Short mmCIF file of C-alpha atoms in Angstrom, two decimals:
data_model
loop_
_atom_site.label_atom_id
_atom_site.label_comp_id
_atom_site.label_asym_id
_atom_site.label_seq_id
_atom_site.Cartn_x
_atom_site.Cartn_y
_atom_site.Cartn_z
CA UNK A 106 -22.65 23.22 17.36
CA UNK A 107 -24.30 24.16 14.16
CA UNK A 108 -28.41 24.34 14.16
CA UNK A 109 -29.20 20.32 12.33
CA UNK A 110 -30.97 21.42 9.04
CA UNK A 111 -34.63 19.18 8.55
CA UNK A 112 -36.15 18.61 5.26
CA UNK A 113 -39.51 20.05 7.42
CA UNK A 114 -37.33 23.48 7.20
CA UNK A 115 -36.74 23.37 4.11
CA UNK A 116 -39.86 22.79 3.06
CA UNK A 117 -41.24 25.58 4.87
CA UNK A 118 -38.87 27.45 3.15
CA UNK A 119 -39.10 27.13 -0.09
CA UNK A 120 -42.79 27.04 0.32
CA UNK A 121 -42.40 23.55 -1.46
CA UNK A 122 -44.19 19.53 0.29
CA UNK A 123 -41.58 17.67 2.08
CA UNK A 124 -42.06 15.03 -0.46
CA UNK A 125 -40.57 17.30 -2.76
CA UNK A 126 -37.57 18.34 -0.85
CA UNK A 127 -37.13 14.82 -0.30
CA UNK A 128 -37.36 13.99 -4.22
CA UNK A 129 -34.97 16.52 -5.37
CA UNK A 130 -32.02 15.73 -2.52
CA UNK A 131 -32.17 12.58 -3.51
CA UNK A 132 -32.57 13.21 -7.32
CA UNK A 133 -35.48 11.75 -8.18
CA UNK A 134 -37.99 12.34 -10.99
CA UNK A 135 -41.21 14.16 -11.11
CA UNK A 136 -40.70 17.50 -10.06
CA UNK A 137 -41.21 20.54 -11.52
CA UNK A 138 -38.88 23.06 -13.20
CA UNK A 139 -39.92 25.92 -10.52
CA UNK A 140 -40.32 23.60 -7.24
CA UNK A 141 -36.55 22.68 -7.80
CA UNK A 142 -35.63 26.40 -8.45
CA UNK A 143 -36.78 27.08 -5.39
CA UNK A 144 -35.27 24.49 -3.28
CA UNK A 145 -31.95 24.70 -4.68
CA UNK A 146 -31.65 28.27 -3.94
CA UNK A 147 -32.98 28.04 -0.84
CA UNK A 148 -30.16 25.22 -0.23
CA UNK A 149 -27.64 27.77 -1.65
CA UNK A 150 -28.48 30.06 0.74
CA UNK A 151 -28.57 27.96 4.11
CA UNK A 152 -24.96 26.09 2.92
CA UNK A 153 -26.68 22.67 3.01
CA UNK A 154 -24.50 19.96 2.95
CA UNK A 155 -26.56 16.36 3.14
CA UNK A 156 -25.57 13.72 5.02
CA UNK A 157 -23.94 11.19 2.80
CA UNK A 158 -23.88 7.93 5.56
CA UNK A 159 -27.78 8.43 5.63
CA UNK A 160 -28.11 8.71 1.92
CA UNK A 161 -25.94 5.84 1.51
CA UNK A 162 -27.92 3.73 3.74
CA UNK A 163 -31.31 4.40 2.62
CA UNK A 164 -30.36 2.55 -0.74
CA UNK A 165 -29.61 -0.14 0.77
CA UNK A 166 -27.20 -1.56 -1.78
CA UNK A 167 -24.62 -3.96 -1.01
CA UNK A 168 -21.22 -3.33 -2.77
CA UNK A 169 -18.09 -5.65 -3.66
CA UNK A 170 -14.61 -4.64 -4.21
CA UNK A 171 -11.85 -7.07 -4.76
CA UNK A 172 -8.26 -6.91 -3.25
CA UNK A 173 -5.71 -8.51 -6.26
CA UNK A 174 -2.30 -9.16 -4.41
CA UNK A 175 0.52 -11.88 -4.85
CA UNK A 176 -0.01 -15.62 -3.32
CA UNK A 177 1.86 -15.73 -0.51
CA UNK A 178 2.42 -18.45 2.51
CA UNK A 179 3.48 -16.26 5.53
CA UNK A 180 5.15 -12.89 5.11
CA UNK A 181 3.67 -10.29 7.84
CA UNK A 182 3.78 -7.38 4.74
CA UNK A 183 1.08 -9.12 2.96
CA UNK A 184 -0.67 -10.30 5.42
CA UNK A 185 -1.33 -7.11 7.43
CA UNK A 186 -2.61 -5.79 3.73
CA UNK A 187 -4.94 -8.26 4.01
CA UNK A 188 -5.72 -7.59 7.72
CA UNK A 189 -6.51 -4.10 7.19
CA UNK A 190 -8.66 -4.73 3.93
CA UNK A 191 -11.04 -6.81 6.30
CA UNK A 192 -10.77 -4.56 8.51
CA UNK A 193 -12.21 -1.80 6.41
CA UNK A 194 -14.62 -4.11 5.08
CA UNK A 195 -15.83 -5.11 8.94
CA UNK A 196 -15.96 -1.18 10.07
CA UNK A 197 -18.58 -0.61 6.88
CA UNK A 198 -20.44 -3.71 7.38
CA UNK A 199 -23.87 -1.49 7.67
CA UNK A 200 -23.53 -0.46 4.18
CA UNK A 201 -23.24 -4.23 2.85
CA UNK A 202 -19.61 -3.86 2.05
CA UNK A 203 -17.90 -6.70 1.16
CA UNK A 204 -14.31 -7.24 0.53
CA UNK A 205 -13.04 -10.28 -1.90
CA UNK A 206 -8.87 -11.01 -1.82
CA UNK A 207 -8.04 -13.29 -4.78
CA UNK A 208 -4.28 -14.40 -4.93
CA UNK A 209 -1.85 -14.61 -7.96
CA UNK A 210 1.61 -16.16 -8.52
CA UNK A 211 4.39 -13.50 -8.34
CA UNK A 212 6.57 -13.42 -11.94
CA UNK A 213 3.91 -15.06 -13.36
CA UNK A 214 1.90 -12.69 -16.01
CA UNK A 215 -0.42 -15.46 -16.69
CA UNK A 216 -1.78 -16.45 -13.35
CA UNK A 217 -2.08 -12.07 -12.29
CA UNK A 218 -3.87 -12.46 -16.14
CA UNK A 219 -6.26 -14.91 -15.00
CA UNK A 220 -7.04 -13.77 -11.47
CA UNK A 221 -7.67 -10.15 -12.91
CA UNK A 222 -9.98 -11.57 -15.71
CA UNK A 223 -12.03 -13.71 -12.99
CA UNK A 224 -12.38 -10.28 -11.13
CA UNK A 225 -13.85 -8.37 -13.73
CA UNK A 226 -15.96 -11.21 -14.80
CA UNK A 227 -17.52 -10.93 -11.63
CA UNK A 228 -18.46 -7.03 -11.91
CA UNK A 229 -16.98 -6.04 -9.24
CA UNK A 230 -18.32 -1.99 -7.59
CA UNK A 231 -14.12 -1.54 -7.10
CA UNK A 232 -10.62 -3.02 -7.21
CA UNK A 233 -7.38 -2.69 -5.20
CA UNK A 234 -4.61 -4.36 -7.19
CA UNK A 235 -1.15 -4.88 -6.19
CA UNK A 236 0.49 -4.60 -9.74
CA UNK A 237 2.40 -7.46 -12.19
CA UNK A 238 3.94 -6.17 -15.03
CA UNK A 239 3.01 -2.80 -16.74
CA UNK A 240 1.82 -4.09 -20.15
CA UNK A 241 -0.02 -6.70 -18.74
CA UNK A 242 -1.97 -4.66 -15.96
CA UNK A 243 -2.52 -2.16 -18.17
CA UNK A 244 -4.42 -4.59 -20.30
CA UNK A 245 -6.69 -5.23 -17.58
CA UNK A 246 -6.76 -1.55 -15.88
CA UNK A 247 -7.89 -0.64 -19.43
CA UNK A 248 -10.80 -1.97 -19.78
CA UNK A 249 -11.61 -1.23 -15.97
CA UNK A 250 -11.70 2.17 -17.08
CA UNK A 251 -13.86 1.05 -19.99
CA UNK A 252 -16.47 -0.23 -17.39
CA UNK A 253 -16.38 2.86 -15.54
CA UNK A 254 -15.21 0.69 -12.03
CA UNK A 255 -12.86 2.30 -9.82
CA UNK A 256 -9.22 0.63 -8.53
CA UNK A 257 -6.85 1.64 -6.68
CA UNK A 258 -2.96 0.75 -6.65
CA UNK A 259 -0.81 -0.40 -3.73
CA UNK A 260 3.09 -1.12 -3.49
CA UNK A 261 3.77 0.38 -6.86
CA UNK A 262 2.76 3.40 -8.45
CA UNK A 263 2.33 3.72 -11.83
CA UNK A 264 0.95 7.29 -12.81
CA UNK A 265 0.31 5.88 -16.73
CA UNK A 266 -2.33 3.04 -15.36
CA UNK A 267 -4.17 6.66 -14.06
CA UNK A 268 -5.92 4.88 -10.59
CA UNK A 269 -8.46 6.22 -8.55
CA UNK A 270 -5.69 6.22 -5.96
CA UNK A 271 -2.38 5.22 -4.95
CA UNK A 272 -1.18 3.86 -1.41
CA UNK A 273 2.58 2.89 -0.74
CA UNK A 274 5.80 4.23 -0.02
CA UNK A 275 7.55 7.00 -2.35
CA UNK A 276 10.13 3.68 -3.19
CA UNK A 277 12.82 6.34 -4.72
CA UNK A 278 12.78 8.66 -1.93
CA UNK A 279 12.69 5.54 0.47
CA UNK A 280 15.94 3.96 -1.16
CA UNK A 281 17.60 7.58 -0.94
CA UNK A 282 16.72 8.30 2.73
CA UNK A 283 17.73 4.72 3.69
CA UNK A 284 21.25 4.44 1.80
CA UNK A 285 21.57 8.82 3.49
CA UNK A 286 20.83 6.78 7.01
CA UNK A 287 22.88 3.99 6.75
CA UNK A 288 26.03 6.29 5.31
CA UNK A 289 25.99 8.25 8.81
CA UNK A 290 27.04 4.67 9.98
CA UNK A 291 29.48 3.48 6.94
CA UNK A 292 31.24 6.77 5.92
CA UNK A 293 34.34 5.36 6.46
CA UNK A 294 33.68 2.03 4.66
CA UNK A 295 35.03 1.28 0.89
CA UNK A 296 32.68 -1.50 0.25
CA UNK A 297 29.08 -2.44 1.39
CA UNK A 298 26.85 -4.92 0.88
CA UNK A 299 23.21 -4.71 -1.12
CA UNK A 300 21.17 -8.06 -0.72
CA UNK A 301 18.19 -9.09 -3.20
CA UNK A 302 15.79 -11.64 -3.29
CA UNK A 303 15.00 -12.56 -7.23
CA UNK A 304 13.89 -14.85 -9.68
CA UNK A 305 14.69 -15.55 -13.07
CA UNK A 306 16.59 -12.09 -13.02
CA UNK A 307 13.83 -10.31 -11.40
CA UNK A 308 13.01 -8.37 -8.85
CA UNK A 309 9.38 -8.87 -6.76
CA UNK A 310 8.01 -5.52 -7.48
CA UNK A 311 8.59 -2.11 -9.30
CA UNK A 312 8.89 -0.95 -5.61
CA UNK A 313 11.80 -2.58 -4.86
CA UNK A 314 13.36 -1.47 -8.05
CA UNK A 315 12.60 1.93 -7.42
CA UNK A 316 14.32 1.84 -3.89
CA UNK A 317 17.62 0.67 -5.61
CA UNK A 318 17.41 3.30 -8.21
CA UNK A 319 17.17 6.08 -5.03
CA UNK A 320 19.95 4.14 -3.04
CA UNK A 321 22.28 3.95 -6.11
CA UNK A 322 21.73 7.89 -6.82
CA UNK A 323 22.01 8.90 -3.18
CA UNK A 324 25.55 6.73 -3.22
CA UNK A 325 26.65 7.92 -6.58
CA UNK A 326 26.07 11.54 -5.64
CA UNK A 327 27.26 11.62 -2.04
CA UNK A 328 30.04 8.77 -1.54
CA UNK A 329 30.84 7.58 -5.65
CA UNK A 330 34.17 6.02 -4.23
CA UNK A 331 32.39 3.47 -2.24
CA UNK A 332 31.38 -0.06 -4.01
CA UNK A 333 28.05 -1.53 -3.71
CA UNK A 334 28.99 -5.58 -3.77
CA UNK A 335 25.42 -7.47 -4.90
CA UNK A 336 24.91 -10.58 -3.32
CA UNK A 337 21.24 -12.56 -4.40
CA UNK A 338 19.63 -14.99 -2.47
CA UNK A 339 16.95 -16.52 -4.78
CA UNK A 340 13.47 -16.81 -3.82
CA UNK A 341 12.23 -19.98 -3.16
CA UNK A 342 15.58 -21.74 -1.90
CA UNK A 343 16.16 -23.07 1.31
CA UNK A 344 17.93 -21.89 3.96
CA UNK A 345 20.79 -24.17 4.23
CA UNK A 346 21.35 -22.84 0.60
CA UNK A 347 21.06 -18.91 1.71
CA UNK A 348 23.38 -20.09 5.17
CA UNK A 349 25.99 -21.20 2.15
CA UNK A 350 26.02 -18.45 -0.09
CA UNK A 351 25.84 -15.73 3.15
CA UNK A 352 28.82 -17.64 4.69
CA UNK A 353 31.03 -17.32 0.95
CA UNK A 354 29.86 -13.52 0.72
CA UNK A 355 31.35 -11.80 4.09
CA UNK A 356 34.50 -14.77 3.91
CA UNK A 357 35.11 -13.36 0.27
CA UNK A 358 34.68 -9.67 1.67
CA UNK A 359 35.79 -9.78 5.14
CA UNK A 360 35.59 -5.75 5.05
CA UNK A 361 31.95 -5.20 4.61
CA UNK A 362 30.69 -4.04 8.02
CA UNK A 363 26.93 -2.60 6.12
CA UNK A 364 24.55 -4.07 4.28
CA UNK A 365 20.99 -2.86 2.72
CA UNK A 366 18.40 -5.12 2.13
CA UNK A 367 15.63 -4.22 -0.28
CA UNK A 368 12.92 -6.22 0.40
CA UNK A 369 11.48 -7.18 4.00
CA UNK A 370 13.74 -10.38 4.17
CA UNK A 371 16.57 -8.62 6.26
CA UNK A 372 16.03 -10.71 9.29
CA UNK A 373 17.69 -14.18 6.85
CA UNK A 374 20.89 -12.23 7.21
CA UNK A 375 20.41 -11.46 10.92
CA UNK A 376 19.76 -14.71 11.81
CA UNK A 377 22.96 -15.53 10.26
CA UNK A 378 24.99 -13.53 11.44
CA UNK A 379 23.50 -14.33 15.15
CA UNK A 380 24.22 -18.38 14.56
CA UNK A 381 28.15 -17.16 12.97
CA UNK A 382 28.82 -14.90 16.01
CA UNK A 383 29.44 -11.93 13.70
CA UNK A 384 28.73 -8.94 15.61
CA UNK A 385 30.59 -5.88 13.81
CA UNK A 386 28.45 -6.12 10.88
CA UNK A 387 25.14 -3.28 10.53
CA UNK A 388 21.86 -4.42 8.44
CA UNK A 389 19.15 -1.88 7.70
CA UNK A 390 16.16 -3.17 5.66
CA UNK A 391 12.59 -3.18 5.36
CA UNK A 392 9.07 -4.09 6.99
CA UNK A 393 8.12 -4.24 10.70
CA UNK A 394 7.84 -8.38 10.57
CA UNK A 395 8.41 -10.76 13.37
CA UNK A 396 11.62 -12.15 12.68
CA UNK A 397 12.96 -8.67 11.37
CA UNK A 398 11.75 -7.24 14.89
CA UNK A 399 13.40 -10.47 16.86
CA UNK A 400 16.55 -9.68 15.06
CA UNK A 401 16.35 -6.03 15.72
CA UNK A 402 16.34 -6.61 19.58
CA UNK A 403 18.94 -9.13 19.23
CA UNK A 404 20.83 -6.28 17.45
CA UNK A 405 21.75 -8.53 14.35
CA UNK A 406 19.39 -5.63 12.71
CA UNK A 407 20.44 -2.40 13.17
CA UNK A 408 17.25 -0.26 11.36
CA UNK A 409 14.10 -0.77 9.95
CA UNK A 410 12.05 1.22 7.64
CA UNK A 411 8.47 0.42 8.49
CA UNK A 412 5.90 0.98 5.34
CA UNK A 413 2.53 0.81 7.46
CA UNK A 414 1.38 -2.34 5.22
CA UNK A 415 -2.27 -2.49 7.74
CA UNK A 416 -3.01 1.36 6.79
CA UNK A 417 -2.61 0.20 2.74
CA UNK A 418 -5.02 -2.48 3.20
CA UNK A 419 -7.62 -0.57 5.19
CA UNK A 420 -7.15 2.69 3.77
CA UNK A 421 -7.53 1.43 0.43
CA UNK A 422 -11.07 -0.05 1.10
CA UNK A 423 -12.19 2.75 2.85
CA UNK A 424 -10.99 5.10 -0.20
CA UNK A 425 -12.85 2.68 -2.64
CA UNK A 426 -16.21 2.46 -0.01
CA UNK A 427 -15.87 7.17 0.37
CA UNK A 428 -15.63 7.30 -3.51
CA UNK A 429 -18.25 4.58 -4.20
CA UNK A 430 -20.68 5.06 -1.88
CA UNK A 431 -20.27 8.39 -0.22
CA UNK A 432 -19.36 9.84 -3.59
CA UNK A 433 -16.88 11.51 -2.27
CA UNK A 434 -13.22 13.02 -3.79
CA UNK A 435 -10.30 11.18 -2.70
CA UNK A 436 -6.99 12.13 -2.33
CA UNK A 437 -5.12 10.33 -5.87
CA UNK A 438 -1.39 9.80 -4.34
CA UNK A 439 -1.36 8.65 -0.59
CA UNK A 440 2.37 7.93 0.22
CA UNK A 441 3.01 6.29 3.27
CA UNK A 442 5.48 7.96 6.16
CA UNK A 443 8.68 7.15 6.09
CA UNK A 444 9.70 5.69 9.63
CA UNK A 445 13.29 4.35 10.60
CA UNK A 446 12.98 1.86 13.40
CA UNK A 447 15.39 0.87 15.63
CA UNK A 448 15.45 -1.19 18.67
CA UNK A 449 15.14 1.62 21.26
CA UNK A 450 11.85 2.47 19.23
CA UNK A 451 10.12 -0.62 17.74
CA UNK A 452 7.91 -1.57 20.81
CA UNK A 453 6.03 1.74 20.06
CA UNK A 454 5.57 1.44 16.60
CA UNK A 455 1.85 1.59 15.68
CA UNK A 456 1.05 -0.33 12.77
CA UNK A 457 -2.18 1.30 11.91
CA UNK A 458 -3.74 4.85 13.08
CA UNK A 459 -7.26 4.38 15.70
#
């Protein structure tokens, strides 16, 4: 184990007070031109590398970052953002962190507007957002950078918005490796199925979009011949209504035997197809949820592809508390692994690293 470097040897050293070693590690004023020569070479020369956690805690500042993510009433993605934010925030509760989640309405540019305005009104030390639209958090990224406060993006990167740091899923790469997965399965097949959730046209996130752009180009490059047959089930409906429009999808196409879901609302198909008795049809979708992982036993899910939603939350505050407080670098692009679950795997998935 390395020798544990004192400001007393230091000192001695440089044939400076302690007080002055102290004053210059920590930056402060009144010292003179040649005391601080001589200190700094004589940290050159020993490698001295301070510790940060002390520094940090001898300021004793309290900090407040703010996590900026879609309203939502119970979906496990989401939530286990939110677990792992606190999380973070709990671990670095010695360093006065504290972690703020305000909610916005999804499709709505005004409500993400207003929530992102009542953030920065509140001078916040950092920000993890979970992007709207890119013109309108932009607007509000903007003048983040203006204010010299930090933020970091999760579920959809967007390079131009130039973050502190990104964590999610590569979404095109995703969409590519799962339509390459589920084709070992449905090479054979001239039609499968690709189920949405929108509204008003839309899609919930640039993520998902992404993830049918890779899907698409893995298809159109690898089996062209095959047809992708959309079927939507609107947000916000109920499930009598997605029952109906499930049951006049696979009566109309009796020979779909596949189907890709892009969001993490695969297991409203496997229920289905558990309470209609059809067994010969193959689901792969998204998110390590509790009803996607009760259908995946059940085998009315055939593969999941888990996105580690708990390490996005708490990595993200701990990236915002290293660069903030420890003033450290962080790494800008943090793409989450790509994991395929099935049910001969699922009970050891680990949603978040100890």
């Amino acid at each position: 184990m390395a020798q544990r470097i004192r400001i007393k040897d230091i000192a001695e050293k440089s044939g400076v007070s302690v007080g002055t070693v102290d004053r210059i590690l920590h930056n402060r004023p009144n010292v003179s031109k040649t005391a601080r020569e001589k200190v700094e070479r004589v940290l050159k020369e020993i490698n001295y590398q301070p510790n940060m956690y002390a520094s940090a805690l001898a300021y004793n500042r309290s900090y407040t970052f703010y996590l900026i993510m879609p309203k939502h009433e119970s979906e496990a993605y989401w939530e286990e953002i939110e677990e792992g934010a606190m999380q973070a925030c709990d671990v670095r509760r010695d360093f006065h962190v504290d972690v703020i989640i305000k909610h916005y309405k999804r499709f709505d540019a005004k409500t993400f507007a207003d929530t992102f305005q009542d953030v920065i009104d509140s001078h916040p030390n950092g920000v993890v957002v979970v992007p709207s639209d890119f013109e309108t958090t932009k607007k509000y990224t903007d003048i983040l950078h203006q204010q010299n406060i930090p933020f970091i993006l999760l579920d959809s990167y967007i390079p131009e918005l130039k973050p502190l740091s990104f964590f999610g899923q590569d979404s095109f790469s995703s969409g590519y490796f799962a339509a390459k997965m589920l084709m070992l399965l449905a090479y054979n097949e001239k039609e499968i199925m690709l189920m949405k959730q929108m509204k008003n046209g839309k899609l919930a996130s640039k993520q998902q979009e992404n993830r049918e752009v890779g899907f698409r180009h893995y298809m159109k490059e690898h089996f062209p011949a095959v047809k992708i047959v959309e079927t939507d089930l609107p947000l916000d409906e109920e499930k009598s209504q997605y029952e109906a429009i499930l049951e006049k999808f696979f009566s109309t196409h009796p020979d779909v035997h596949h189907c890709f879901t892009i969001c993490s609302k695969a297991h409203i198909v496997g229920e289905f197809l558990q309470k209609t008795h059809r067994h010969n049809i193959q689901i792969m979708g998204y998110d390590m949820v509790g009803k996607n992982a009760d259908c995946l036993k059940a085998g009315s899910i055939s593969f999941l592809i888990a996105q580690h939603a708990y390490m996005q939350g708490y990595n993200s505050i701990d990236t915002l508390f290293k660069a903030i407080v420890l003033k450290k670098e962080v790494q800008p692009i943090n793409y989450m692994p790509i994991e395929l679950l099935s049910k001969e795997n699922v009970d050891f998935y680990r949603r978040y690293e100890k």
